Amino acid sequence: MKQFLMSIFCLFAMVNLYSQETDLETLMKQDWANLKKYSAHNEQLKSELSGNAVVFMGNSITEAWVNASPEFFSDNNYIGRGISGQTSPQMLIRFMPDVVDLHPKAVVILAGTNDIAGNTGFSSVKMITNNIKAMAQLAVANDIKVILCSVLPVFDYPWRKGLKPVDKIEETNQWLKEYALENGHIYLDYFSEMVDEKKGLKKEFSEDGVHPNQKGYSVMAPLAKTAIQKALNQPN
């Protein structure tokens, strides 16, 4: 019996050790902010960019925009740095390599909707705005003009229904507008041009009520260009 119990103990010890090693191996492979996604392209761009490049920092809305309208970015010297599903803390972690290290003239920051959807856990408006503020401050410290985008309207997230995000989106947008005004940044208001009577995204601009379609991006493009031009025309 004693030998049997000893064998069981040894088995549990080996399983536990294997589990710890596997967890460590998994941990070493993790890249929570997905810093690897653009690392190779960033290195390539550092020797190719002109002084008037503009980086679009964002989530799936930005990433899909680059795929849907690549000429809008290439023709205007815009660089897309959107990653699907990302929240503002993830964007903040990669802000240095994906924005600052490219030495752009301006950055367009579109963040917050995935925080409100709870993609990486609960986020209060204060948590969201603190992260966006930190990104803006990093940009200013590196002589990069800042364009702060409104969160796009959403009535309900299809992957996490029932959150009632309307109030949070409006509160975040009010903060963005006020912070931009107080700090000499440009506020890029997509929300007002795309909202419906329920304060969601107009049906003609989206298939799922969150992500713009081609028609939605065609509304956003001239708004973005105007905001960027305003930022670039600001005195240093």
mmCIF file of C-alpha atoms in Angstrom, residues 28-195:
data_model
loop_
_atom_site.group_PDB
_atom_site.id
_atom_site.type_symbol
_atom_site.label_atom_id
_atom_site.label_comp_id
_atom_site.label_asym_id
_atom_site.label_seq_id
_atom_site.Cartn_x
_atom_site.Cartn_y
_atom_site.Cartn_z
ATOM 1 C CA MET A 28 6.837 32.842 -23.155
ATOM 2 C CA LYS A 29 4.907 32.659 -26.429
ATOM 3 C CA GLN A 30 2.271 35.180 -25.400
ATOM 4 C CA ASP A 31 2.147 38.566 -27.112
ATOM 5 C CA TRP A 32 -0.859 40.209 -25.499
ATOM 6 C CA ALA A 33 -0.530 43.477 -27.393
ATOM 7 C CA ASN A 34 0.462 41.705 -30.646
ATOM 8 C CA LEU A 35 3.708 43.638 -30.923
ATOM 9 C CA LYS A 36 4.942 41.163 -33.528
ATOM 10 C CA LYS A 37 2.207 41.945 -36.057
ATOM 11 C CA TYR A 38 3.843 45.016 -37.578
ATOM 12 C CA SER A 39 7.419 44.676 -36.282
ATOM 13 C CA ALA A 40 8.973 43.589 -39.598
ATOM 14 C CA HIS A 41 7.033 46.179 -41.609
ATOM 15 C CA ASN A 42 7.973 48.885 -39.110
ATOM 16 C CA GLU A 43 11.662 48.135 -39.617
ATOM 17 C CA GLN A 44 11.205 48.309 -43.372
ATOM 18 C CA LEU A 45 9.304 51.607 -43.224
ATOM 19 C CA LYS A 46 11.844 53.407 -41.058
ATOM 20 C CA SER A 47 14.124 53.845 -44.069
ATOM 21 C CA GLU A 48 11.332 54.582 -46.542
ATOM 22 C CA LEU A 49 8.969 57.064 -44.872
ATOM 23 C CA SER A 50 8.815 60.714 -45.761
ATOM 24 C CA GLY A 51 8.486 63.350 -43.078
ATOM 25 C CA ASN A 52 4.739 63.844 -43.596
ATOM 26 C CA ALA A 53 3.516 60.312 -42.876
ATOM 27 C CA VAL A 54 0.415 59.858 -40.747
ATOM 28 C CA VAL A 55 -0.245 56.743 -38.672
ATOM 29 C CA PHE A 56 -3.774 55.439 -38.034
ATOM 30 C CA MET A 57 -3.739 53.647 -34.667
ATOM 31 C CA GLY A 58 -6.778 51.516 -33.978
ATOM 32 C CA ASN A 59 -8.629 48.215 -33.886
ATOM 33 C CA SER A 60 -10.526 46.181 -36.496
ATOM 34 C CA ILE A 61 -12.230 49.305 -37.851
ATOM 35 C CA THR A 62 -8.832 50.692 -38.823
ATOM 36 C CA GLU A 63 -7.393 47.362 -39.949
ATOM 37 C CA ALA A 64 -10.400 46.631 -42.183
ATOM 38 C CA TRP A 65 -10.239 50.139 -43.629
ATOM 39 C CA VAL A 66 -6.711 49.520 -44.920
ATOM 40 C CA ASN A 67 -7.881 46.296 -46.541
ATOM 41 C CA ALA A 68 -11.035 47.850 -47.994
ATOM 42 C CA SER A 69 -9.391 51.028 -49.345
ATOM 43 C CA PRO A 70 -5.627 50.477 -49.645
ATOM 44 C CA GLU A 71 -5.281 53.354 -52.107
ATOM 45 C CA PHE A 72 -6.680 55.812 -49.540
ATOM 46 C CA PHE A 73 -3.681 55.000 -47.358
ATOM 47 C CA SER A 74 -0.966 54.599 -50.002
ATOM 48 C CA ASP A 75 -1.962 57.694 -51.985
ATOM 49 C CA ASN A 76 -1.953 59.932 -48.906
ATOM 50 C CA ASN A 77 1.130 58.594 -47.121
ATOM 51 C CA TYR A 78 -1.063 57.109 -44.373
ATOM 52 C CA ILE A 79 0.028 54.032 -42.440
ATOM 53 C CA GLY A 80 -2.535 51.641 -40.966
ATOM 54 C CA ARG A 81 -1.753 50.214 -37.561
ATOM 55 C CA GLY A 82 -5.072 48.656 -36.617
ATOM 56 C CA ILE A 83 -5.388 45.249 -34.969
ATOM 57 C CA SER A 84 -8.730 43.481 -34.786
ATOM 58 C CA GLY A 85 -10.250 43.124 -31.330
ATOM 59 C CA GLN A 86 -7.774 45.373 -29.552
ATOM 60 C CA THR A 87 -8.563 47.577 -26.579
ATOM 61 C CA SER A 88 -6.891 50.830 -25.539
ATOM 62 C CA PRO A 89 -4.372 49.265 -23.090
ATOM 63 C CA GLN A 90 -3.092 46.998 -25.869
ATOM 64 C CA MET A 91 -2.757 49.985 -28.193
ATOM 65 C CA LEU A 92 -0.910 51.925 -25.517
ATOM 66 C CA ILE A 93 1.639 49.094 -25.134
ATOM 67 C CA ARG A 94 2.407 49.126 -28.857
ATOM 68 C CA PHE A 95 2.206 52.891 -29.332
ATOM 69 C CA MET A 96 5.993 53.323 -29.199
ATOM 70 C CA PRO A 97 6.954 50.743 -31.868
ATOM 71 C CA ASP A 98 3.872 51.164 -34.065
ATOM 72 C CA VAL A 99 3.661 54.965 -33.967
ATOM 73 C CA VAL A 100 6.468 56.896 -32.271
ATOM 74 C CA ASP A 101 9.361 54.895 -33.734
ATOM 75 C CA LEU A 102 8.046 55.605 -37.256
ATOM 76 C CA HIS A 103 8.413 59.373 -36.648
ATOM 77 C CA PRO A 104 5.142 60.368 -38.337
ATOM 78 C CA LYS A 105 3.924 63.933 -38.590
ATOM 79 C CA ALA A 106 0.561 63.019 -37.033
ATOM 80 C CA VAL A 107 -1.362 60.138 -35.490
ATOM 81 C CA VAL A 108 -5.059 59.362 -35.803
ATOM 82 C CA ILE A 109 -6.199 57.500 -32.676
ATOM 83 C CA LEU A 110 -9.434 55.512 -32.873
ATOM 84 C CA ALA A 111 -9.915 53.529 -29.662
ATOM 85 C CA GLY A 112 -12.491 52.600 -27.070
ATOM 86 C CA THR A 113 -15.257 50.554 -28.625
ATOM 87 C CA ASN A 114 -13.672 47.188 -27.781
ATOM 88 C CA ASP A 115 -13.044 48.395 -24.223
ATOM 89 C CA ILE A 116 -16.736 49.175 -23.912
ATOM 90 C CA ALA A 117 -17.526 45.734 -25.343
ATOM 91 C CA GLY A 118 -15.335 44.187 -22.635
ATOM 92 C CA ASN A 119 -12.921 42.429 -24.993
ATOM 93 C CA THR A 120 -10.147 42.341 -22.373
ATOM 94 C CA GLY A 121 -12.361 42.660 -19.318
ATOM 95 C CA PHE A 122 -14.325 45.482 -17.758
ATOM 96 C CA SER A 123 -13.230 49.035 -18.615
ATOM 97 C CA SER A 124 -14.701 52.188 -17.146
ATOM 98 C CA VAL A 125 -14.777 55.380 -19.190
ATOM 99 C CA LYS A 126 -11.988 56.691 -16.953
ATOM 100 C CA MET A 127 -9.818 53.662 -17.764
ATOM 101 C CA ILE A 128 -10.402 54.166 -21.489
ATOM 102 C CA THR A 129 -9.713 57.886 -21.446
ATOM 103 C CA ASN A 130 -6.585 57.462 -19.314
ATOM 104 C CA ASN A 131 -5.128 55.152 -21.959
ATOM 105 C CA ILE A 132 -6.041 57.496 -24.796
ATOM 106 C CA LYS A 133 -4.602 60.442 -22.846
ATOM 107 C CA ALA A 134 -1.352 58.516 -22.354
ATOM 108 C CA MET A 135 -1.117 57.860 -26.101
ATOM 109 C CA ALA A 136 -1.741 61.527 -26.851
ATOM 110 C CA GLN A 137 0.919 62.584 -24.355
ATOM 111 C CA LEU A 138 3.443 60.174 -25.871
ATOM 112 C CA ALA A 139 2.722 61.666 -29.280
ATOM 113 C CA VAL A 140 3.126 65.251 -28.074
ATOM 114 C CA ALA A 141 6.387 64.385 -26.318
ATOM 115 C CA ASN A 142 7.684 63.188 -29.687
ATOM 116 C CA ASP A 143 6.439 66.139 -31.787
ATOM 117 C CA ILE A 144 3.593 64.181 -33.355
ATOM 118 C CA LYS A 145 0.295 65.971 -34.029
ATOM 119 C CA VAL A 146 -2.731 64.302 -32.438
ATOM 120 C CA ILE A 147 -6.127 63.589 -33.975
ATOM 121 C CA LEU A 148 -8.571 61.987 -31.512
ATOM 122 C CA CYS A 149 -11.460 60.132 -33.144
ATOM 123 C CA SER A 150 -14.899 59.745 -31.667
ATOM 124 C CA VAL A 151 -15.995 56.221 -30.887
ATOM 125 C CA LEU A 152 -18.370 55.149 -33.645
ATOM 126 C CA PRO A 153 -22.024 54.684 -32.650
ATOM 127 C CA VAL A 154 -23.080 51.224 -31.488
ATOM 128 C CA PHE A 155 -26.507 50.234 -30.209
ATOM 129 C CA ASP A 156 -25.552 46.645 -29.338
ATOM 130 C CA TYR A 157 -22.441 44.495 -29.846
ATOM 131 C CA PRO A 158 -23.338 41.311 -31.752
ATOM 132 C CA TRP A 159 -20.653 39.286 -29.930
ATOM 133 C CA ARG A 160 -21.691 40.533 -26.472
ATOM 134 C CA LYS A 161 -25.314 41.534 -26.474
ATOM 135 C CA GLY A 162 -27.129 43.489 -23.802
ATOM 136 C CA LEU A 163 -24.317 45.815 -22.655
ATOM 137 C CA LYS A 164 -26.277 48.955 -23.618
ATOM 138 C CA PRO A 165 -23.169 50.852 -24.747
ATOM 139 C CA VAL A 166 -24.837 54.074 -25.891
ATOM 140 C CA ASP A 167 -24.271 56.076 -22.680
ATOM 141 C CA LYS A 168 -20.649 54.966 -22.345
ATOM 142 C CA ILE A 169 -19.903 55.879 -25.947
ATOM 143 C CA GLU A 170 -21.452 59.319 -25.532
ATOM 144 C CA GLU A 171 -19.525 59.933 -22.296
ATOM 145 C CA THR A 172 -16.255 58.861 -23.899
ATOM 146 C CA ASN A 173 -16.864 61.061 -26.929
ATOM 147 C CA GLN A 174 -17.653 64.067 -24.759
ATOM 148 C CA TRP A 175 -14.366 63.590 -22.944
ATOM 149 C CA LEU A 176 -12.474 63.216 -26.240
ATOM 150 C CA LYS A 177 -13.985 66.415 -27.591
ATOM 151 C CA GLU A 178 -13.183 68.405 -24.457
ATOM 152 C CA TYR A 179 -9.685 66.976 -24.060
ATOM 153 C CA ALA A 180 -8.852 67.746 -27.687
ATOM 154 C CA LEU A 181 -10.055 71.329 -27.306
ATOM 155 C CA GLU A 182 -8.165 71.863 -24.039
ATOM 156 C CA ASN A 183 -4.900 70.484 -25.408
ATOM 157 C CA GLY A 184 -4.811 71.812 -28.951
ATOM 158 C CA HIS A 185 -5.562 68.466 -30.597
ATOM 159 C CA ILE A 186 -8.038 67.836 -33.398
ATOM 160 C CA TYR A 187 -11.293 66.066 -32.584
ATOM 161 C CA LEU A 188 -12.446 63.894 -35.480
ATOM 162 C CA ASP A 189 -16.202 63.420 -35.121
ATOM 163 C CA TYR A 190 -17.299 60.316 -37.004
ATOM 164 C CA PHE A 191 -20.165 59.758 -34.581
ATOM 165 C CA SER A 192 -22.374 62.681 -35.631
ATOM 166 C CA GLU A 193 -22.213 61.735 -39.318
ATOM 167 C CA MET A 194 -22.959 58.046 -38.809
ATOM 168 C CA VAL A 195 -25.473 57.814 -35.944
#
